[in-house]
PDB file of C-alpha atoms in Angstrom:
ATOM      1  CA  MET A   1    -100.440  -2.759  18.682  1.00 89.00           C
ATOM      2  CA  ILE A   2     -99.312  -6.147  17.598  1.00 91.00           C
ATOM      3  CA  ARG A   3     -97.630  -4.577  14.568  1.00 92.00           C
ATOM      4  CA  GLN A   4     -95.784  -1.961  16.543  1.00 93.00           C
ATOM      5  CA  ILE A   5     -94.345  -4.578  18.794  1.00 93.00           C
ATOM      6  CA  LEU A   6     -93.233  -6.729  15.803  1.00 93.00           C
ATOM      7  CA  GLU A   7     -91.581  -3.417  14.336  1.00 91.00           C
ATOM      8  CA  ASP A   8     -90.253  -2.521  17.688  1.00 91.00           C
ATOM      9  CA  CYS A   9     -88.502  -6.088  17.507  1.00 90.00           C
ATOM     10  CA  GLN A  10     -87.104  -6.172  14.063  1.00 87.00           C
ATOM     11  CA  PRO A  11     -83.897  -4.077  14.621  1.00 80.00           C
ATOM     12  CA  GLY A  12     -82.520  -6.499  17.177  1.00 80.00           C
ATOM     13  CA  PHE A  13     -84.365  -9.680  17.111  1.00 81.00           C
ATOM     14  CA  ALA A  14     -82.093 -11.060  14.271  1.00 76.00           C
ATOM     15  CA  GLU A  15     -81.468 -14.724  14.429  1.00 82.00           C
ATOM     16  CA  VAL A  16     -84.869 -15.965  15.959  1.00 89.00           C
ATOM     17  CA  VAL A  17     -86.646 -19.103  15.952  1.00 91.00           C
ATOM     18  CA  LEU A  18     -90.470 -18.749  15.421  1.00 92.00           C
ATOM     19  CA  MET A  19     -92.419 -21.618  17.002  1.00 92.00           C
ATOM     20  CA  LEU A  20     -96.105 -22.695  16.571  1.00 89.00           C
ATOM     21  CA  SER A  21     -97.183 -25.536  18.624  1.00 83.00           C
ATOM     22  CA  ASN A  22    -100.211 -27.496  20.043  1.00 79.00           C
ATOM     23  CA  SER A  23    -100.330 -30.752  22.016  1.00 80.00           C
ATOM     24  CA  SER A  24     -99.680 -32.672  19.082  1.00 89.00           C
ATOM     25  CA  ALA A  25     -97.033 -31.053  16.916  1.00 89.00           C
ATOM     26  CA  THR A  26     -94.409 -28.306  16.927  1.00 91.00           C
ATOM     27  CA  ALA A  27     -93.029 -26.459  13.904  1.00 90.00           C
ATOM     28  CA  GLU A  28     -89.981 -24.240  14.047  1.00 90.00           C
ATOM     29  CA  VAL A  29     -88.914 -21.738  11.633  1.00 91.00           C
ATOM     30  CA  TYR A  30     -85.479 -20.089  11.789  1.00 90.00           C
ATOM     31  CA  THR A  31     -85.312 -16.492  10.444  1.00 89.00           C
ATOM     32  CA  MET A  32     -83.566 -13.261  10.665  1.00 87.00           C
ATOM     33  CA  LEU A  33     -87.140 -11.380  11.335  1.00 88.00           C
ATOM     34  CA  GLU A  34     -86.218  -9.075   8.503  1.00 89.00           C
ATOM     35  CA  ASP A  35     -89.341  -9.342   6.249  1.00 91.00           C
ATOM     36  CA  LEU A  36     -92.345  -8.922   7.738  1.00 94.00           C
ATOM     37  CA  ARG A  37     -95.360  -8.534   5.394  1.00 94.00           C
ATOM     38  CA  PHE A  38     -98.799  -7.149   6.743  1.00 96.00           C
ATOM     39  CA  THR A  39    -101.941  -7.340   4.872  1.00 96.00           C
ATOM     40  CA  GLU A  40    -103.605  -4.181   3.780  1.00 95.00           C
ATOM     41  CA  ASP A  41    -106.452  -4.468   6.406  1.00 94.00           C
ATOM     42  CA  GLY A  42    -103.654  -4.985   9.058  1.00 89.00           C
ATOM     43  CA  ASN A  43    -105.238  -8.280  10.355  1.00 93.00           C
ATOM     44  CA  THR A  44    -102.432 -10.660   9.343  1.00 95.00           C
ATOM     45  CA  VAL A  45     -98.707 -10.570   9.247  1.00 95.00           C
ATOM     46  CA  THR A  46     -96.535 -12.927   7.394  1.00 94.00           C
ATOM     47  CA  PHE A  47     -92.822 -13.883   8.526  1.00 94.00           C
ATOM     48  CA  MET A  48     -90.864 -14.601   5.654  1.00 92.00           C
ATOM     49  CA  ALA A  49     -87.687 -16.894   6.038  1.00 90.00           C
ATOM     50  CA  GLU A  50     -85.029 -17.965   3.414  1.00 87.00           C
ATOM     51  CA  GLY A  51     -86.223 -20.149   0.690  1.00 88.00           C
ATOM     52  CA  GLY A  52     -89.879 -19.050   0.769  1.00 87.00           C
ATOM     53  CA  THR A  53     -90.770 -20.652   4.022  1.00 90.00           C
ATOM     54  CA  HIS A  54     -93.161 -18.604   5.970  1.00 91.00           C
ATOM     55  CA  LEU A  55     -95.740 -18.298   8.749  1.00 92.00           C
ATOM     56  CA  HIS A  56     -98.865 -16.309   9.104  1.00 92.00           C
ATOM     57  CA  LEU A  57    -100.414 -14.937  12.189  1.00 93.00           C
ATOM     58  CA  ASN A  58    -103.827 -13.565  12.482  1.00 93.00           C
ATOM     59  CA  MET A  59    -103.244 -10.630  14.819  1.00 93.00           C
ATOM     60  CA  GLU A  60    -106.857 -10.263  15.747  1.00 93.00           C
ATOM     61  CA  GLN A  61    -106.623 -13.855  17.499  1.00 93.00           C
ATOM     62  CA  VAL A  62    -103.956 -12.414  19.951  1.00 95.00           C
ATOM     63  CA  LYS A  63    -105.175 -11.141  23.138  1.00 96.00           C
ATOM     64  CA  GLU A  64    -101.939 -10.980  25.108  1.00 97.00           C
ATOM     65  CA  VAL A  65     -98.396 -10.376  24.481  1.00 97.00           C
ATOM     66  CA  ARG A  66     -95.679 -11.689  26.974  1.00 97.00           C
ATOM     67  CA  PHE A  67     -92.160 -10.759  27.207  1.00 96.00           C
ATOM     68  CA  ILE A  68     -90.322 -13.629  28.772  1.00 95.00           C
ATOM     69  CA  GLN A  69     -86.652 -13.701  30.027  1.00 91.00           C
ATOM     70  CA  THR A  70     -85.399 -16.857  31.523  1.00 88.00           C
ATOM     71  CA  THR A  71     -82.219 -18.975  31.981  1.00 84.00           C
ATOM     72  CA  ASN A  72     -81.912 -21.910  29.819  1.00 78.00           C
ATOM     73  CA  GLU A  73     -80.181 -25.323  30.206  1.00 81.00           C
ATOM     74  CA  GLN A  74     -76.642 -24.066  29.491  1.00 79.00           C
ATOM     75  CA  GLY A  75     -76.991 -21.331  31.999  1.00 78.00           C
ATOM     76  CA  LEU A  76     -77.508 -18.576  29.373  1.00 76.00           C
ATOM     77  CA  PRO A  77     -79.986 -15.791  29.172  1.00 81.00           C
ATOM     78  CA  SER A  78     -83.127 -16.679  27.023  1.00 85.00           C
ATOM     79  CA  TYR A  79     -85.408 -14.195  25.621  1.00 90.00           C
ATOM     80  CA  SER A  80     -88.933 -14.795  23.856  1.00 93.00           C
ATOM     81  CA  VAL A  81     -91.879 -12.925  23.093  1.00 95.00           C
ATOM     82  CA  TRP A  82     -95.181 -15.025  23.102  1.00 95.00           C
ATOM     83  CA  PHE A  83     -98.381 -14.181  21.321  1.00 95.00           C
ATOM     84  CA  VAL A  84    -101.331 -15.737  23.299  1.00 95.00           C
ATOM     85  CA  ASP A  85    -104.936 -16.223  22.325  1.00 93.00           C
ATOM     86  CA  LYS A  86    -108.221 -15.782  24.327  1.00 93.00           C
ATOM     87  CA  ASP A  87    -107.610 -19.174  25.983  1.00 92.00           C
ATOM     88  CA  LYS A  88    -104.110 -18.252  27.279  1.00 93.00           C
ATOM     89  CA  GLU A  89    -102.524 -20.628  24.572  1.00 91.00           C
ATOM     90  CA  PRO A  90     -99.475 -19.206  22.691  1.00 92.00           C
ATOM     91  CA  VAL A  91    -100.388 -19.138  18.962  1.00 92.00           C
ATOM     92  CA  LEU A  92     -96.853 -17.991  18.191  1.00 94.00           C
ATOM     93  CA  ARG A  93     -93.604 -17.811  20.076  1.00 93.00           C
ATOM     94  CA  VAL A  94     -90.646 -15.782  19.006  1.00 93.00           C
ATOM     95  CA  TYR A  95     -87.114 -17.168  20.588  1.00 90.00           C
ATOM     96  CA  MET A  96     -84.262 -14.878  20.388  1.00 86.00           C
ATOM     97  CA  ARG A  97     -81.046 -17.099  19.442  1.00 77.00           C
ATOM     98  CA  LYS A  98     -77.797 -16.260  21.021  1.00 72.00           C
ATOM     99  CA  SER A  99     -75.701 -14.850  18.274  1.00 72.00           C
ATOM    100  CA  GLU A 100     -72.475 -16.390  17.062  1.00 73.00           C
ATOM    101  CA  LYS A 101     -71.207 -12.633  16.840  1.00 74.00           C
ATOM    102  CA  GLU A 102     -70.689 -11.867  20.597  1.00 76.00           C
ATOM    103  CA  GLU A 103     -70.570  -8.007  20.102  1.00 79.00           C
ATOM    104  CA  THR A 104     -74.316  -8.275  19.094  1.00 76.00           C
ATOM    105  CA  ASN A 105     -75.572 -10.061  22.150  1.00 79.00           C
ATOM    106  CA  GLN A 106     -75.364  -7.054  24.679  1.00 84.00           C
ATOM    107  CA  PRO A 107     -77.437  -4.575  22.285  1.00 85.00           C
ATOM    108  CA  ARG A 108     -79.872  -7.470  21.715  1.00 86.00           C
ATOM    109  CA  HIS A 109     -80.233  -7.730  25.454  1.00 88.00           C
ATOM    110  CA  ASP A 110     -80.547  -4.254  26.047  1.00 90.00           C
ATOM    111  CA  LEU A 111     -83.267  -4.046  23.294  1.00 90.00           C
ATOM    112  CA  PHE A 112     -85.253  -6.729  24.963  1.00 92.00           C
ATOM    113  CA  MET A 113     -84.938  -4.907  28.259  1.00 93.00           C
ATOM    114  CA  ARG A 114     -86.280  -1.570  26.850  1.00 94.00           C
ATOM    115  CA  LEU A 115     -89.082  -3.570  25.237  1.00 94.00           C
ATOM    116  CA  GLN A 116     -90.043  -5.152  28.565  1.00 95.00           C
ATOM    117  CA  GLU A 117     -89.808  -1.847  30.256  1.00 95.00           C
ATOM    118  CA  LYS A 118     -91.929  -0.167  27.436  1.00 96.00           C
ATOM    119  CA  TYR A 119     -94.727  -2.859  27.103  1.00 96.00           C
ATOM    120  CA  GLY A 120     -94.183  -4.691  30.648  1.00 95.00           C
ATOM    121  CA  GLU A 121     -93.738  -8.348  30.883  1.00 96.00           C
ATOM    122  CA  THR A 122     -97.505  -8.973  29.881  1.00 96.00           C
ATOM    123  CA  LEU A 123     -99.749  -6.652  27.728  1.00 96.00           C
ATOM    124  CA  THR A 124    -103.453  -7.180  27.366  1.00 96.00           C
ATOM    125  CA  ILE A 125    -104.553  -6.483  23.716  1.00 92.00           C
ATOM    126  CA  GLY A 126    -108.155  -5.421  23.287  1.00 78.00           C
ATOM    127  CA  GLY A 127    -111.083  -6.222  25.556  1.00 60.00           C
TER     128      GLY A 127
END
């Protein structure tokens, strides 16, 4: 299910920020979400970014996916997909950045709304 969600996001989730964080540290990786690599067993996805930077996500640890639309400090719509563990902590957050190509923003909004309609605002994974 996680793989399907990520693949559904790929066509329009260009220009994203991948964020990992805990109470002590935050890491952000800017990427185009074009190069996703799944292990043979399907348990891990690697998000590749320019220059070899990458993040790994153990998809078995994800128990919930949230599609979140809010308004940011500048009054602009903000779209994100949060992958949440059994303790309800986000293990990975994908933030869609506003594109500098204005003509791509509406199609990206439409894609996010279709994904939210397809999966709901919160999707429970497994039992």
